[in-house]
Coordinates of N, CA, C and O in Angstrom, one line a residue:
M244 N 124.9 -76.0 13.5 CA 123.6 -75.6 14.1 C 123.9 -74.8 15.4 O 123.2 -73.9 15.7
A245 N 125.0 -75.2 16.1 CA 125.3 -74.4 17.3 C 125.6 -73.0 17.0 O 125.2 -72.1 17.8
V246 N 126.3 -72.7 15.9 CA 126.6 -71.4 15.4 C 125.3 -70.6 15.1 O 125.2 -69.4 15.5
V247 N 124.3 -71.3 14.5 CA 123.0 -70.6 14.2 C 122.4 -70.3 15.5 O 121.8 -69.2 15.6
A248 N 122.4 -71.2 16.5 CA 121.8 -70.9 17.8 C 122.4 -69.6 18.4 O 121.7 -68.7 19.0
Q249 N 123.8 -69.6 18.4 CA 124.5 -68.4 18.9 C 124.1 -67.1 18.2 O 123.9 -66.1 18.8
R250 N 124.0 -67.2 16.9 CA 123.6 -66.0 16.1 C 122.2 -65.5 16.5 O 121.9 -64.4 16.6
L251 N 121.3 -66.5 16.6 CA 119.9 -66.2 17.0 C 119.9 -65.4 18.4 O 119.2 -64.5 18.6
L252 N 120.7 -65.9 19.3 CA 120.8 -65.2 20.6 C 121.4 -63.8 20.5 O 120.9 -62.9 21.1
A253 N 122.3 -63.7 19.6 CA 122.9 -62.3 19.3 C 121.8 -61.4 18.7 O 121.7 -60.2 19.1
I254 N 121.0 -61.9 17.8 CA 119.9 -61.2 17.2 C 118.9 -60.8 18.3 O 118.4 -59.6 18.3
A255 N 118.6 -61.7 19.2 CA 117.7 -61.4 20.3 C 118.2 -60.2 21.1 O 117.5 -59.3 21.6
G256 N 119.5 -60.3 21.4 CA 120.2 -59.2 22.1 C 120.1 -57.8 21.4 O 119.9 -56.8 22.0
E257 N 120.3 -57.9 20.1 CA 120.2 -56.7 19.3 C 118.8 -56.1 19.3 O 118.6 -54.9 19.5
F258 N 117.8 -57.0 19.2 CA 116.4 -56.5 19.4 C 116.2 -55.9 20.7 O 115.5 -54.8 20.8
S259 N 116.7 -56.5 21.7 CA 116.5 -56.0 23.1 C 117.2 -54.7 23.3 O 116.6 -53.8 23.9
G260 N 118.3 -54.5 22.6 CA 119.0 -53.2 22.7 C 118.3 -52.1 22.0 O 118.5 -50.9 22.3
L261 N 117.4 -52.4 21.1 CA 116.6 -51.4 20.4 C 115.6 -50.8 21.3 O 115.2 -49.6 21.1
R262 N 115.2 -51.5 22.4 CA 114.2 -51.0 23.3 C 114.7 -49.9 24.1 O 114.0 -49.0 24.5
L263 N 116.0 -49.9 24.5 CA 116.6 -48.8 25.4 C 116.3 -47.4 24.8 O 115.8 -46.6 25.5
P264 N 116.7 -47.1 23.6 CA 116.5 -45.7 23.1 C 115.0 -45.4 23.0 O 114.6 -44.3 23.3
L265 N 114.2 -46.4 22.7 CA 112.7 -46.2 22.7 C 112.2 -45.9 24.1 O 111.3 -45.0 24.2
D266 N 112.7 -46.6 25.1 CA 112.3 -46.3 26.5 C 112.7 -44.9 26.9 O 111.9 -44.2 27.6
Q267 N 113.8 -44.4 26.4 CA 114.3 -43.1 26.8 C 113.4 -42.0 26.1 O 113.1 -41.0 26.7
V268 N 113.0 -42.3 24.9 CA 112.1 -41.3 24.3 C 110.7 -41.2 25.0 O 110.2 -40.1 25.1
A269 N 110.3 -42.3 25.5 CA 109.0 -42.4 26.2 C 109.0 -41.5 27.5 O 108.0 -41.1 28.0
T270 N 110.2 -41.3 28.1 CA 110.3 -40.5 29.3 C 110.3 -39.0 29.1 O 110.3 -38.3 30.1
V271 N 110.4 -38.6 27.9 CA 110.5 -37.1 27.6 C 109.1 -36.5 28.0 O 108.1 -37.1 27.8
E272 N 109.2 -35.4 28.7 CA 108.0 -34.7 29.2 C 107.3 -33.9 28.1 O 107.5 -32.7 28.0
W273 N 106.4 -34.6 27.4 CA 105.6 -34.0 26.4 C 104.2 -34.0 27.0 O 103.7 -35.0 27.5
R274 N 103.5 -32.9 26.8 CA 102.1 -32.9 27.3 C 101.2 -32.3 26.2 O 101.1 -31.1 25.9
S275 N 100.5 -33.3 25.5 CA 99.6 -32.9 24.5 C 98.8 -34.2 24.1 O 99.3 -35.3 24.4
P276 N 97.7 -34.1 23.4 CA 97.0 -35.3 22.9 C 97.9 -36.1 22.0 O 97.9 -37.3 22.0
S277 N 98.7 -35.4 21.2 CA 99.6 -36.1 20.3 C 100.7 -36.9 21.0 O 101.0 -38.0 20.6
A278 N 101.2 -36.3 22.1 CA 102.2 -37.0 22.9 C 101.6 -38.3 23.5 O 102.3 -39.3 23.6
G279 N 100.4 -38.2 24.0 CA 99.7 -39.4 24.6 C 99.6 -40.5 23.5 O 99.8 -41.6 23.8
A280 N 99.1 -40.1 22.3 CA 99.0 -41.1 21.3 C 100.3 -41.6 20.9 O 100.4 -42.9 20.6
F281 N 101.4 -40.8 20.8 CA 102.7 -41.3 20.5 C 103.2 -42.3 21.5 O 103.7 -43.3 21.2
R282 N 103.0 -42.0 22.8 CA 103.4 -42.9 23.9 C 102.7 -44.2 23.8 O 103.3 -45.3 24.0
A283 N 101.4 -44.2 23.5 CA 100.6 -45.4 23.3 C 101.2 -46.3 22.2 O 101.4 -47.5 22.3
E284 N 101.5 -45.7 21.1 CA 102.1 -46.4 19.9 C 103.5 -46.9 20.3 O 103.8 -48.0 19.9
L285 N 104.2 -46.1 21.0 CA 105.6 -46.5 21.4 C 105.5 -47.7 22.3 O 106.3 -48.6 22.2
E286 N 104.5 -47.7 23.2 CA 104.4 -48.9 24.1 C 104.1 -50.1 23.3 O 104.6 -51.2 23.6
E287 N 103.2 -50.0 22.3 CA 102.9 -51.2 21.5 C 104.2 -51.7 20.8 O 104.4 -52.9 20.7
V288 N 105.0 -50.8 20.3 CA 106.2 -51.2 19.6 C 107.2 -51.9 20.6 O 107.7 -52.9 20.3
C289 N 107.3 -51.3 21.8 CA 108.1 -52.0 22.8 C 107.6 -53.4 23.2 O 108.4 -54.3 23.4
L290 N 106.3 -53.5 23.3 CA 105.7 -54.8 23.6 C 106.0 -55.8 22.4 O 106.3 -57.0 22.7
A291 N 105.9 -55.3 21.2 CA 106.1 -56.2 20.1 C 107.6 -56.6 20.0 O 107.9 -57.8 19.7
L292 N 108.5 -55.7 20.3 CA 109.9 -56.0 20.4 C 110.2 -57.0 21.5 O 111.0 -58.0 21.3
A293 N 109.6 -56.9 22.6 CA 109.8 -57.8 23.7 C 109.3 -59.2 23.3 O 109.9 -60.2 23.6
S294 N 108.2 -59.3 22.6 CA 107.6 -60.5 22.1 C 108.6 -61.2 21.1 O 108.8 -62.4 21.1
A295 N 109.1 -60.3 20.2 CA 110.1 -60.8 19.2 C 111.3 -61.4 19.9 O 111.8 -62.4 19.5
V296 N 111.8 -60.7 20.9 CA 113.0 -61.2 21.6 C 112.7 -62.6 22.2 O 113.5 -63.5 22.1
R297 N 111.5 -62.7 22.9 CA 111.2 -64.0 23.4 C 111.1 -65.1 22.3 O 111.6 -66.2 22.5
S298 N 110.5 -64.8 21.2 CA 110.4 -65.7 20.1 C 111.7 -66.1 19.6 O 112.0 -67.3 19.3
V299 N 112.6 -65.2 19.4 CA 113.9 -65.5 18.8 C 114.7 -66.3 19.8 O 115.5 -67.2 19.5
E300 N 114.6 -66.0 21.1 CA 115.3 -66.7 22.2 C 114.8 -68.2 22.2 O 115.6 -69.1 22.3
D301 N 113.5 -68.3 22.1 CA 112.9 -69.7 22.0 C 113.4 -70.5 20.8 O 113.8 -71.6 20.9
A302 N 113.5 -69.8 19.7 CA 114.1 -70.4 18.4 C 115.5 -70.8 18.7 O 116.0 -71.9 18.3
A303 N 116.3 -69.9 19.3 CA 117.7 -70.2 19.6 C 117.8 -71.5 20.5 O 118.7 -72.3 20.3
G304 N 116.9 -71.6 21.5 CA 116.9 -72.7 22.3 C 116.6 -74.0 21.6 O 117.3 -75.1 21.8
A305 N 115.6 -74.0 20.7 CA 115.3 -75.1 19.9 C 116.4 -75.6 19.0 O 116.7 -76.7 18.9
V306 N 117.1 -74.6 18.4 CA 118.2 -74.9 17.5 C 119.4 -75.5 18.3 O 120.0 -76.4 17.9
A307 N 119.6 -74.9 19.5 CA 120.7 -75.4 20.4 C 120.4 -76.8 20.8 O 121.3 -77.7 20.8
R308 N 119.1 -77.2 21.1 CA 118.8 -78.5 21.5 C 119.0 -79.5 20.3 O 119.5 -80.6 20.5
Y309 N 118.6 -79.0 19.1 CA 118.8 -79.8 17.9 C 120.3 -80.0 17.7 O 120.8 -81.1 17.3
A310 N 121.1 -79.0 17.8 CA 122.6 -79.1 17.6 C 123.2 -80.1 18.6 O 124.0 -80.9 18.3
A311 N 122.7 -80.1 19.9 CA 123.2 -81.0 20.9 C 122.8 -82.4 20.5 O 123.6 -83.4 20.7
F312 N 121.6 -82.6 20.0 CA 121.2 -83.9 19.6 C 122.1 -84.4 18.4 O 122.5 -85.6 18.5
L313 N 122.3 -83.6 17.5 CA 123.2 -84.0 16.3 C 124.6 -84.3 16.8 O 125.2 -85.2 16.4
A314 N 125.1 -83.5 17.8 CA 126.5 -83.7 18.3 C 126.6 -85.0 19.1 O 127.7 -85.6 19.1
S315 N 125.5 -85.4 19.6 CA 125.5 -86.7 20.4 C 125.4 -87.9 19.5 O 125.3 -89.0 20.0
G316 N 125.3 -87.7 18.2 CA 125.3 -88.8 17.2 C 123.9 -89.1 16.6 O 123.7 -90.0 15.9
G317 N 123.0 -88.2 16.9 CA 121.6 -88.4 16.4 C 121.6 -88.1 14.9 O 122.5 -87.4 14.4
T318 N 120.6 -88.6 14.2 CA 120.5 -88.3 12.8 C 119.3 -87.4 12.6 O 118.3 -87.4 13.4
P319 N 119.3 -86.5 11.6 CA 118.3 -85.5 11.4 C 116.9 -86.1 11.4 O 115.9 -85.5 11.9
G320 N 116.7 -87.2 10.7 CA 115.4 -87.8 10.5 C 114.8 -88.4 11.8 O 113.6 -88.8 11.8
S321 N 115.6 -88.6 12.8 CA 115.2 -89.3 14.0 C 114.9 -88.4 15.2 O 114.7 -88.8 16.3
W322 N 115.0 -87.1 15.0 CA 114.9 -86.1 16.1 C 113.5 -86.1 16.6 O 112.5 -85.8 15.9
M323 N 113.3 -86.4 17.9 CA 112.1 -86.3 18.6 C 112.3 -85.6 19.9 O 112.7 -86.2 20.9
G324 N 112.1 -84.3 19.9 CA 112.4 -83.5 21.1 C 111.1 -83.1 21.8 O 110.0 -83.5 21.4
P325 N 111.2 -82.2 22.7 CA 110.0 -81.7 23.4 C 109.0 -81.0 22.4 O 109.4 -80.3 21.5
G326 N 107.8 -81.3 22.5 CA 106.8 -80.7 21.6 C 106.5 -81.5 20.4 O 105.8 -81.0 19.5
G327 N 107.1 -82.6 20.2 CA 106.9 -83.4 19.0 C 108.1 -83.6 18.2 O 109.2 -83.4 18.7
A328 N 108.0 -83.9 17.0 CA 109.1 -84.2 16.1 C 110.0 -83.0 16.0 O 109.6 -81.9 15.6
G329 N 111.2 -83.1 16.5 CA 112.2 -82.0 16.5 C 111.9 -80.9 17.5 O 112.5 -79.9 17.4
G330 N 110.9 -81.1 18.4 CA 110.6 -80.1 19.3 C 109.8 -79.0 18.7 O 109.5 -78.0 19.3
F331 N 109.3 -79.2 17.5 CA 108.5 -78.2 16.7 C 107.2 -78.9 16.4 O 107.1 -80.1 16.2
P332 N 106.1 -78.1 16.4 CA 104.8 -78.7 16.2 C 104.7 -79.4 14.9 O 103.9 -80.3 14.8
Y333 N 105.5 -79.1 13.9 CA 105.3 -79.8 12.6 C 106.6 -80.5 12.2 O 106.7 -80.8 11.0
G334 N 107.5 -80.8 13.1 CA 108.7 -81.5 12.8 C 109.7 -80.6 12.2 O 109.5 -79.4 12.0
M335 N 110.8 -81.2 11.8 CA 111.9 -80.5 11.2 C 111.7 -80.3 9.7 O 111.4 -81.3 9.1
P336 N 111.8 -79.1 9.2 CA 111.7 -79.0 7.7 C 112.7 -79.9 7.0 O 113.8 -79.9 7.4
G337 N 112.2 -80.6 6.0 CA 113.1 -81.4 5.2 C 113.4 -82.8 5.8 O 114.1 -83.6 5.2
A338 N 112.9 -83.0 7.0 CA 113.1 -84.3 7.6 C 112.3 -85.4 6.9 O 111.1 -85.1 6.6
P339 N 112.8 -86.6 6.8 CA 112.0 -87.6 6.1 C 110.8 -88.1 6.9 O 110.7 -87.9 8.1

């Protein structure tokens, strides 16, 4: 589980890295109605990527907490973390 948490953090970093080239494109001096529309769409994409990064980081944190719980001797069916069973609103998938 700890490896999964690390991989999720790496994915969040990859998503975050995608924003840099997009931000650079947004600074190009284009002046036209099409350029304005493109910038608006690009801003939406950047906001969506930022939201995805936060979501994946949150998931990584939840998986890391679960990994720590398991490492401390907890059993999968007994996980009760922040936010309810397993720290997830609907509990851990596959838990009894």
